[in-house]
């Protein structure tokens, strides 16, 4: 079982095959995969496990229907296959089905035909049994299913299945499994610098943030899985390295179900057709997300007034009978997407591809950036294949 003190002693005494920096979903999944393949692994996080992006997602284990019109077929196909694997094979106790109502409005986003075509592709990619396939609805059926929805320009809609999970718990179970397979694991331990031998990273200076002491962590390979902080770690390796990620902020609001009494999980759109999810879970309803460039310090990301204003406006327009005020927001959380940085004059945040990028520096630091929570197992497999090759 997890024993932080024992892990810290191992960090001091052993030389590991692989040291993974960051215990969000990507780092945790890599540590698990590598430990299962018999490598000696160290996994560390500066905060608690899953304290950053991996506890602030929309909690969907999904293909991402909205990526289909962007032509990101490979991403959607891979993510749907991973969704089904998690649902049925690896984590059926953690990954649950969620059924969405997706209303269609005249002159906005999908029409009934493109929606039906897209969802057929979505269900086909997932390889779902026919009984779980989407169904299309006419306007009267949509109104009956969710009376709170705006009727202005409503032409119909669809019901389709996706999946959701408690993101922090999935991450933590990966950490636990890495530990069970022999990895040395510690939270509240921060990598502060690297030391080189013959141009290769030989050790990292590690600070135990609870004990206040620093020491050297030795490993043959180092993996940078620090999400919004990947560029900070890359600069420790090479001060001249160019940023590889673009950070965008995503905010979710939480309402009591009594003030937002929707019956279904719904896919709403803003006036430009950008998707916002409304997802009732038990006594609360999760609403999100925003997607705006974030130039600040990743540690300071928080919900701002304009994030709340944007999400309340989408709700007011789409669910006109439900009047929500700022004071109805029970809670909120903000996370940062580490999107792959494109050329100058890049696309709007929502249009940036969500596929991961794997980089390797001349001193041997492997960095993973971008990616979806849903595809963590596949990302980890690719990374550990690379580590095995290098070892
Ligand atoms: C708003 C939002 C909604 C999303 N919704 C979904 C969704 O519904 N479905 C989906 O599939 N994906 C979703 N994603 C994407 C998904 O959440 C991310 O791809 C995933 O969580 C990234 O995990 P990570 O491990 O790379 O980063 P993180 O979870 O951010 O982990 C990085 C870790 O590195 C640690 N760290 C940083 N610096 C150091 C250091 N010096 N030393 C030690 N540790 C350090 C941090 O403490 C942190 O825990 C969403 C993302 C956002 C932002």
Coordinates of C-alpha atoms and ligand atoms in Angstrom, one line a residue:
X1 CA 0.0 0.0 0.0
X2 CA 1.1 3.6 -0.6
X3 CA 3.8 4.6 1.9
X4 CA 5.2 8.1 1.3
X5 CA 8.0 7.7 3.8
X6 CA 9.2 4.5 2.2
X7 CA 9.0 6.0 -1.2
X8 CA 11.1 9.0 -0.2
X9 CA 13.8 6.6 1.2
X10 CA 13.7 4.7 -2.1
X11 CA 14.1 8.0 -4.0
X12 CA 17.3 8.6 -2.1
X13 CA 18.7 5.0 -2.2
X14 CA 17.8 3.7 -5.7
X15 CA 18.5 4.5 -9.3
X16 CA 15.3 4.1 -11.3
X17 CA 14.7 3.2 -14.9
X18 CA 12.1 5.9 -15.2
X19 CA 11.2 8.9 -13.1
X20 CA 7.8 10.4 -13.9
X21 CA 7.3 14.1 -13.0
X22 CA 3.6 14.9 -12.4
X23 CA 0.8 12.6 -11.1
X24 CA -2.1 13.8 -13.2
X25 CA -3.7 11.2 -15.4
X26 CA -0.9 11.1 -17.9
X27 CA 1.9 10.6 -15.4
X28 CA -0.1 8.2 -13.3
X29 CA -1.0 6.1 -16.4
X30 CA 2.6 6.0 -17.6
X31 CA 3.9 5.0 -14.1
X32 CA 1.3 2.2 -14.0
X33 CA 2.1 0.9 -17.5
X34 CA 5.9 1.0 -16.9
X35 CA 5.6 -0.7 -13.5
X36 CA 3.4 -3.4 -15.0
X37 CA 6.1 -4.0 -17.6
X38 CA 8.7 -4.5 -14.9
X39 CA 10.5 -1.2 -15.0
X40 CA 11.6 0.4 -11.7
X41 CA 9.6 3.6 -11.6
X42 CA 9.4 6.7 -9.4
X43 CA 6.3 8.9 -9.6
X44 CA 6.1 12.3 -8.0
X45 CA 3.8 15.2 -7.8
X46 CA 4.3 18.7 -6.4
X47 CA 0.7 18.8 -5.1
X48 CA -1.7 16.0 -4.3
X49 CA -2.4 13.3 -6.9
X50 CA -4.8 14.7 -9.6
X51 CA -4.7 18.2 -8.0
X52 CA -4.6 20.1 -11.3
X53 CA -6.2 19.5 -14.7
X54 CA -7.1 15.9 -13.9
X55 CA -9.7 16.8 -11.3
X56 CA -11.0 19.8 -13.3
X57 CA -12.2 18.3 -16.5
X58 CA -15.8 17.9 -17.7
X59 CA -15.5 14.3 -16.4
X60 CA -16.5 12.9 -19.8
X61 CA -15.0 9.7 -21.1
X62 CA -15.9 10.4 -24.7
X63 CA -15.0 10.5 -28.4
X64 CA -15.8 14.2 -28.6
X65 CA -18.7 14.5 -31.0
X66 CA -17.8 18.1 -31.7
X67 CA -14.4 17.1 -33.2
X68 CA -16.1 15.3 -36.1
X69 CA -17.0 18.5 -38.1
X70 CA -13.3 19.5 -37.6
X71 CA -12.3 16.3 -39.4
X72 CA -10.5 14.9 -36.3
X73 CA -11.6 11.4 -37.2
X74 CA -8.5 9.6 -35.8
X75 CA -8.9 11.4 -32.5
X76 CA -12.6 10.6 -32.2
X77 CA -12.1 6.9 -33.3
X78 CA -9.2 6.3 -30.9
X79 CA -11.1 8.0 -28.0
X80 CA -14.3 6.1 -28.6
X81 CA -12.3 2.8 -28.6
X82 CA -10.7 3.8 -25.3
X83 CA -14.1 4.7 -23.9
X84 CA -15.5 1.3 -24.7
X85 CA -12.4 -0.4 -23.3
X86 CA -12.6 1.5 -20.0
X87 CA -16.4 0.9 -19.8
X88 CA -16.3 -2.8 -20.4
X89 CA -12.9 -4.1 -19.6
X90 CA -10.5 -2.0 -17.5
X91 CA -12.7 0.3 -15.3
X92 CA -16.4 -0.6 -15.5
X93 CA -16.6 0.3 -11.8
X94 CA -15.5 3.9 -12.6
X95 CA -16.8 4.7 -16.1
X96 CA -20.5 5.0 -16.4
X97 CA -22.9 5.6 -19.3
X98 CA -24.4 9.1 -19.7
X99 CA -27.2 9.8 -22.1
X100 CA -27.3 13.3 -23.7
X101 CA -30.1 15.2 -25.4
X102 CA -28.8 17.2 -28.3
X103 CA -31.3 19.7 -29.5
X104 CA -31.0 21.1 -33.0
X105 CA -32.0 24.7 -33.9
X106 CA -32.5 26.3 -37.3
X107 CA -29.4 28.1 -38.6
X108 CA -27.2 27.1 -35.7
X109 CA -24.6 24.3 -35.7
X110 CA -25.8 20.9 -36.8
X111 CA -29.0 20.4 -38.7
X112 CA -31.0 17.2 -38.3
X113 CA -29.4 15.5 -41.2
X114 CA -25.8 16.3 -40.3
X115 CA -26.5 15.4 -36.6
X116 CA -27.9 12.0 -37.6
X117 CA -24.9 11.4 -39.9
X118 CA -22.4 12.4 -37.3
X119 CA -24.0 10.3 -34.6
X120 CA -24.2 7.3 -36.9
X121 CA -20.4 7.6 -37.4
X122 CA -19.9 8.2 -33.7
X123 CA -21.8 5.0 -32.7
X124 CA -20.1 3.0 -35.5
X125 CA -16.6 4.2 -34.4
X126 CA -17.4 3.1 -30.9
X127 CA -18.5 -0.4 -32.1
X128 CA -21.6 -0.2 -29.8
X129 CA -24.4 -2.8 -29.9
X130 CA -27.3 -1.5 -31.9
X131 CA -29.6 -1.1 -28.8
X132 CA -27.2 1.6 -27.5
X133 CA -27.2 3.6 -30.7
X134 CA -28.5 7.2 -30.8
X135 CA -32.1 7.9 -31.7
X136 CA -33.4 11.0 -33.5
X137 CA -36.3 13.1 -32.2
X138 CA -38.6 15.6 -33.8
X139 CA -39.3 19.0 -32.2
X140 CA -42.3 17.8 -30.3
X141 CA -40.4 14.9 -28.9
X142 CA -37.5 17.2 -27.8
X143 CA -40.0 19.5 -26.1
X144 CA -41.6 16.6 -24.3
X145 CA -38.2 15.2 -23.2
X146 CA -36.9 18.5 -21.8
X147 CA -39.6 21.1 -21.4
X148 CA -37.2 23.7 -20.1
X149 CA -35.4 24.0 -23.5
X150 CA -36.0 27.1 -25.7
X151 CA -38.5 26.3 -28.5
X152 CA -37.4 29.2 -30.7
X153 CA -36.2 27.7 -34.0
X154 CA -36.1 24.1 -32.5
X155 CA -36.3 21.6 -35.4
X156 CA -35.6 18.3 -33.5
X157 CA -32.7 16.6 -31.9
X158 CA -31.1 13.3 -30.8
X159 CA -30.4 11.2 -27.8
X160 CA -27.0 9.5 -27.7
X161 CA -24.8 7.7 -25.2
X162 CA -21.4 8.7 -24.0
X163 CA -19.7 8.0 -20.7
X164 CA -18.4 9.9 -17.6
X165 CA -16.2 9.2 -14.6
X166 CA -14.8 10.8 -11.5
X167 CA -11.6 12.0 -13.1
X168 CA -9.6 12.3 -9.8
X169 CA -10.6 8.8 -8.8
X170 CA -9.6 7.3 -12.1
X171 CA -6.2 9.1 -11.7
X172 CA -5.8 7.9 -8.2
X173 CA -6.6 4.3 -9.1
X174 CA -3.8 4.5 -11.7
X175 CA -1.5 5.7 -9.0
X176 CA -2.5 2.9 -6.6
X177 CA -2.0 0.3 -9.4
X178 CA 1.4 1.7 -10.2
X179 CA 2.2 1.4 -6.4
X180 CA 0.9 -2.2 -6.4
X181 CA 3.2 -3.0 -9.2
X182 CA 6.2 -1.7 -7.3
X183 CA 6.5 2.0 -8.3
X184 CA 7.8 4.4 -5.6
X185 CA 5.2 7.1 -5.3
X186 CA 5.1 10.4 -3.4
X187 CA 2.9 13.5 -3.5
X188 CA 4.1 16.9 -2.2
X189 CA 7.5 16.4 -3.8
X190 CA 8.7 18.9 -6.4
X191 CA 11.3 18.7 -9.1
X192 CA 13.3 21.9 -8.9
X193 CA 16.2 21.3 -11.3
X194 CA 18.2 18.7 -13.4
X195 CA 21.8 17.7 -13.2
X196 CA 23.6 16.5 -16.4
X197 CA 26.3 14.0 -17.1
X198 CA 27.8 13.9 -20.6
X199 CA 24.9 16.1 -21.8
X200 CA 22.2 13.7 -20.5
X201 CA 19.9 14.2 -17.5
X202 CA 21.3 12.0 -14.7
X203 CA 19.3 13.2 -11.7
X204 CA 16.7 15.7 -10.6
X205 CA 16.8 17.8 -7.5
X206 CA 13.7 16.9 -5.6
X207 CA 12.3 18.9 -2.7
X208 CA 10.1 17.1 -0.1
X209 CA 7.6 19.9 0.5
X210 CA 6.3 18.4 3.7
X211 CA 9.7 17.6 5.3
X212 CA 11.4 20.6 3.8
X213 CA 14.6 18.7 2.6
X214 CA 16.0 18.4 -0.9
X215 CA 17.9 15.5 -2.4
X216 CA 18.8 14.0 -5.8
X217 CA 16.5 11.6 -7.6
X218 CA 18.5 9.4 -10.0
X219 CA 17.0 7.7 -13.1
X220 CA 18.0 6.6 -16.5
X221 CA 15.0 8.3 -18.2
X222 CA 12.9 11.3 -17.0
X223 CA 9.3 11.9 -18.2
X224 CA 7.8 15.4 -18.0
X225 CA 4.0 14.9 -17.5
X226 CA 3.3 18.2 -15.8
X227 CA 0.4 19.4 -17.9
X228 CA 0.2 23.2 -17.8
X229 CA 3.7 23.3 -16.3
X230 CA 5.5 21.3 -19.1
X231 CA 7.3 24.3 -20.5
X232 CA 8.6 25.3 -17.0
X233 CA 10.2 21.8 -16.7
X234 CA 11.5 22.0 -20.3
X235 CA 13.2 25.3 -19.4
X236 CA 14.9 23.5 -16.4
X237 CA 16.3 21.1 -19.0
X238 CA 17.1 23.7 -21.7
X239 CA 16.7 27.4 -20.7
X240 CA 16.4 28.3 -24.5
X241 CA 13.6 25.8 -25.3
X242 CA 10.6 27.4 -27.0
X243 CA 7.2 27.0 -25.4
X244 CA 5.4 23.9 -26.8
X245 CA 1.9 24.4 -25.3
X246 CA -0.8 27.1 -25.4
X247 CA -2.8 27.2 -22.2
X248 CA -6.6 27.7 -22.4
X249 CA -8.8 28.0 -19.4
X250 CA -12.0 25.9 -18.9
X251 CA -14.4 26.8 -16.2
X252 CA -17.3 24.7 -14.9
X253 CA -20.1 26.0 -12.7
X254 CA -22.0 23.8 -10.2
X255 CA -25.7 24.5 -9.4
X256 CA -28.1 22.7 -7.0
X257 CA -30.6 20.7 -9.0
X258 CA -33.4 22.6 -7.2
X259 CA -32.3 25.9 -9.0
X260 CA -31.5 24.2 -12.3
X261 CA -34.1 21.5 -12.5
X262 CA -33.2 19.9 -15.9
X263 CA -34.4 16.3 -16.5
X264 CA -31.6 15.3 -18.9
X265 CA -27.9 15.8 -19.6
X266 CA -28.1 18.3 -22.5
X267 CA -25.7 19.6 -25.1
X268 CA -26.3 23.3 -25.5
X269 CA -24.6 25.7 -27.9
X270 CA -23.7 29.4 -27.7
X271 CA -24.6 31.8 -30.5
X272 CA -21.5 30.7 -32.5
X273 CA -22.4 27.0 -32.1
X274 CA -19.8 26.3 -29.4
X275 CA -20.8 23.4 -27.2
X276 CA -21.7 23.7 -23.5
X277 CA -22.6 20.6 -21.5
X278 CA -25.3 20.5 -18.8
X279 CA -24.9 17.4 -16.7
X280 CA -27.0 16.5 -13.6
X281 CA -25.2 14.3 -11.1
X282 CA -27.1 13.4 -8.0
X283 CA -28.3 16.7 -6.3
X284 CA -26.1 19.0 -8.5
X285 CA -25.8 20.0 -12.1
X286 CA -22.4 20.6 -13.7
X287 CA -22.3 23.2 -16.5
X288 CA -19.3 23.8 -18.7
X289 CA -17.1 24.7 -20.1
X290 CA -15.4 27.9 -21.3
X291 CA -12.4 27.9 -23.6
X292 CA -10.2 31.1 -23.5
X293 CA -6.5 31.8 -23.8
X294 CA -4.8 31.9 -20.4
X295 CA -1.4 33.8 -20.3
X296 CA -1.0 33.8 -16.5
X297 CA 0.7 31.7 -13.9
X298 CA -0.9 28.2 -14.1
X299 CA -1.1 28.0 -10.3
X300 CA -3.3 31.0 -10.1
X301 CA -6.1 29.9 -12.5
X302 CA -9.5 30.6 -11.2
X303 CA -13.1 31.4 -12.2
X304 CA -13.5 35.1 -13.1
X305 CA -16.7 37.1 -13.4
X306 CA -16.7 37.0 -17.3
X307 CA -16.6 33.1 -17.2
X308 CA -19.7 33.1 -15.0
X309 CA -21.4 35.7 -17.2
X310 CA -20.7 33.6 -20.4
X311 CA -22.1 30.4 -19.0
X312 CA -25.1 32.1 -17.4
X313 CA -25.8 33.7 -20.8
X314 CA -25.8 30.4 -22.6
X315 CA -28.1 28.9 -20.0
X316 CA -30.5 31.9 -20.1
X317 CA -30.8 31.7 -23.9
X318 CA -31.2 27.9 -24.1
X319 CA -33.3 27.4 -21.0
X320 CA -35.4 30.6 -20.9
X321 CA -37.8 29.4 -18.3
X322 CA -35.0 29.0 -15.7
X323 CA -33.8 32.3 -14.3
X324 CA -30.4 32.0 -12.8
X325 CA -28.3 34.6 -11.0
X326 CA -24.7 34.8 -9.9
X327 CA -25.9 33.9 -6.4
X328 CA -27.2 30.6 -7.6
X329 CA -23.7 29.3 -8.5
X330 CA -23.0 26.9 -5.7
X331 CA -19.4 26.3 -6.7
X332 CA -17.1 26.4 -9.6
X333 CA -13.7 25.1 -10.7
X334 CA -11.2 26.1 -13.4
X335 CA -8.6 24.0 -15.2
X336 CA -6.1 24.6 -18.0
X337 CA -5.8 22.7 -21.2
X338 CA -2.3 22.3 -22.4
X339 CA -2.9 22.5 -26.1
X340 CA -0.3 21.9 -28.7
X341 CA 1.1 25.3 -29.7
X342 CA 0.6 26.0 -33.4
X343 CA 2.1 28.7 -35.6
X344 CA 1.5 32.4 -35.0
X345 CA -2.0 33.7 -35.7
X346 CA -3.3 30.4 -34.5
X347 CA -6.9 29.2 -34.6
X348 CA -9.6 29.9 -31.9
X349 CA -8.9 27.8 -28.7
X350 CA -11.9 25.5 -29.5
X351 CA -10.4 24.7 -32.9
X352 CA -7.0 23.6 -31.7
X353 CA -6.5 19.8 -32.1
X354 CA -6.6 17.9 -28.8
X355 CA -4.2 15.1 -29.9
X356 CA -1.1 14.7 -27.7
X357 CA 2.4 15.5 -28.7
X358 CA 5.5 13.7 -27.5
X359 CA 8.8 15.6 -27.5
X360 CA 12.3 14.4 -26.7
X361 CA 15.1 16.8 -25.9
X362 CA 18.7 16.2 -26.8
X363 CA 19.5 15.6 -23.1
X364 CA 16.8 12.8 -23.0
X365 CA 13.9 14.5 -21.3
X366 CA 10.6 13.1 -22.7
X367 CA 7.7 15.5 -22.6
X368 CA 4.0 14.7 -23.2
X369 CA 1.7 17.6 -24.0
X370 CA -2.0 17.9 -24.9
X371 CA -4.2 14.8 -25.2
X372 CA -7.5 13.9 -23.7
X373 CA -8.2 12.3 -20.3
X374 CA -10.1 9.6 -22.2
X375 CA -7.1 8.4 -24.1
X376 CA -4.7 8.2 -21.2
X377 CA -4.1 4.5 -21.5
X378 CA -3.1 4.7 -25.1
X379 CA -0.9 7.8 -24.5
X380 CA 0.8 5.9 -21.7
X381 CA 1.4 2.9 -23.9
X382 CA 3.1 5.0 -26.6
X383 CA 5.3 6.7 -24.0
X384 CA 6.4 3.5 -22.3
X385 CA 7.1 1.9 -25.7
X386 CA 9.4 4.9 -26.4
X387 CA 11.0 4.6 -22.9
X388 CA 11.6 0.8 -23.5
X389 CA 13.3 1.6 -26.8
X390 CA 15.6 4.2 -25.2
X391 CA 16.5 1.8 -22.3
Ligands
LIG1 C1 -11.8 22.4 -18.6 C2 -11.3 21.1 -19.1 C3 -12.2 20.1 -19.4 C4 -11.8 18.9 -19.9 N1 -12.7 17.9 -20.1 C5 -12.3 16.7 -20.6 C6 -13.2 15.6 -20.7 O1 -14.4 15.8 -20.4 N2 -12.8 14.5 -21.2 C7 -11.5 14.3 -21.6 O2 -11.2 13.2 -22.0 N3 -10.6 15.2 -21.4 C8 -10.9 16.4 -20.9 N4 -10.0 17.4 -20.6 C9 -8.6 17.1 -20.9 C10 -8.0 16.4 -19.7 O3 -8.5 16.8 -18.5 C11 -6.5 16.6 -19.7 O4 -6.0 16.1 -20.9 C12 -5.7 15.8 -18.6 O5 -6.3 15.9 -17.3 C13 -4.3 16.2 -18.6 O6 -3.6 15.5 -17.5 P1 -2.1 15.7 -17.2 O7 -1.7 14.6 -16.4 O8 -1.3 16.0 -18.5 O9 -2.0 17.1 -16.4 P2 -2.4 17.5 -14.9 O10 -3.5 16.7 -14.5 O11 -2.4 19.0 -14.9 O12 -1.1 17.0 -14.1 C14 0.1 17.6 -14.0 C15 0.7 17.4 -12.7 O13 2.1 17.9 -12.7 C16 2.3 18.3 -11.4 N5 3.6 19.2 -11.4 C17 3.7 20.4 -12.0 N6 5.0 20.8 -11.8 C18 5.6 19.9 -11.1 C19 7.0 19.8 -10.5 N7 7.9 20.7 -10.7 N8 7.3 18.7 -9.8 C20 6.4 17.7 -9.6 N9 5.1 17.8 -10.1 C21 4.7 18.8 -10.8 C22 1.1 19.1 -11.0 O14 1.0 19.3 -9.6 C23 0.0 18.3 -11.6 O15 -0.6 17.4 -10.7 C24 -10.4 18.6 -20.1 C25 -9.5 19.6 -19.8 C26 -9.9 20.8 -19.3 C27 -9.0 21.9 -18.9

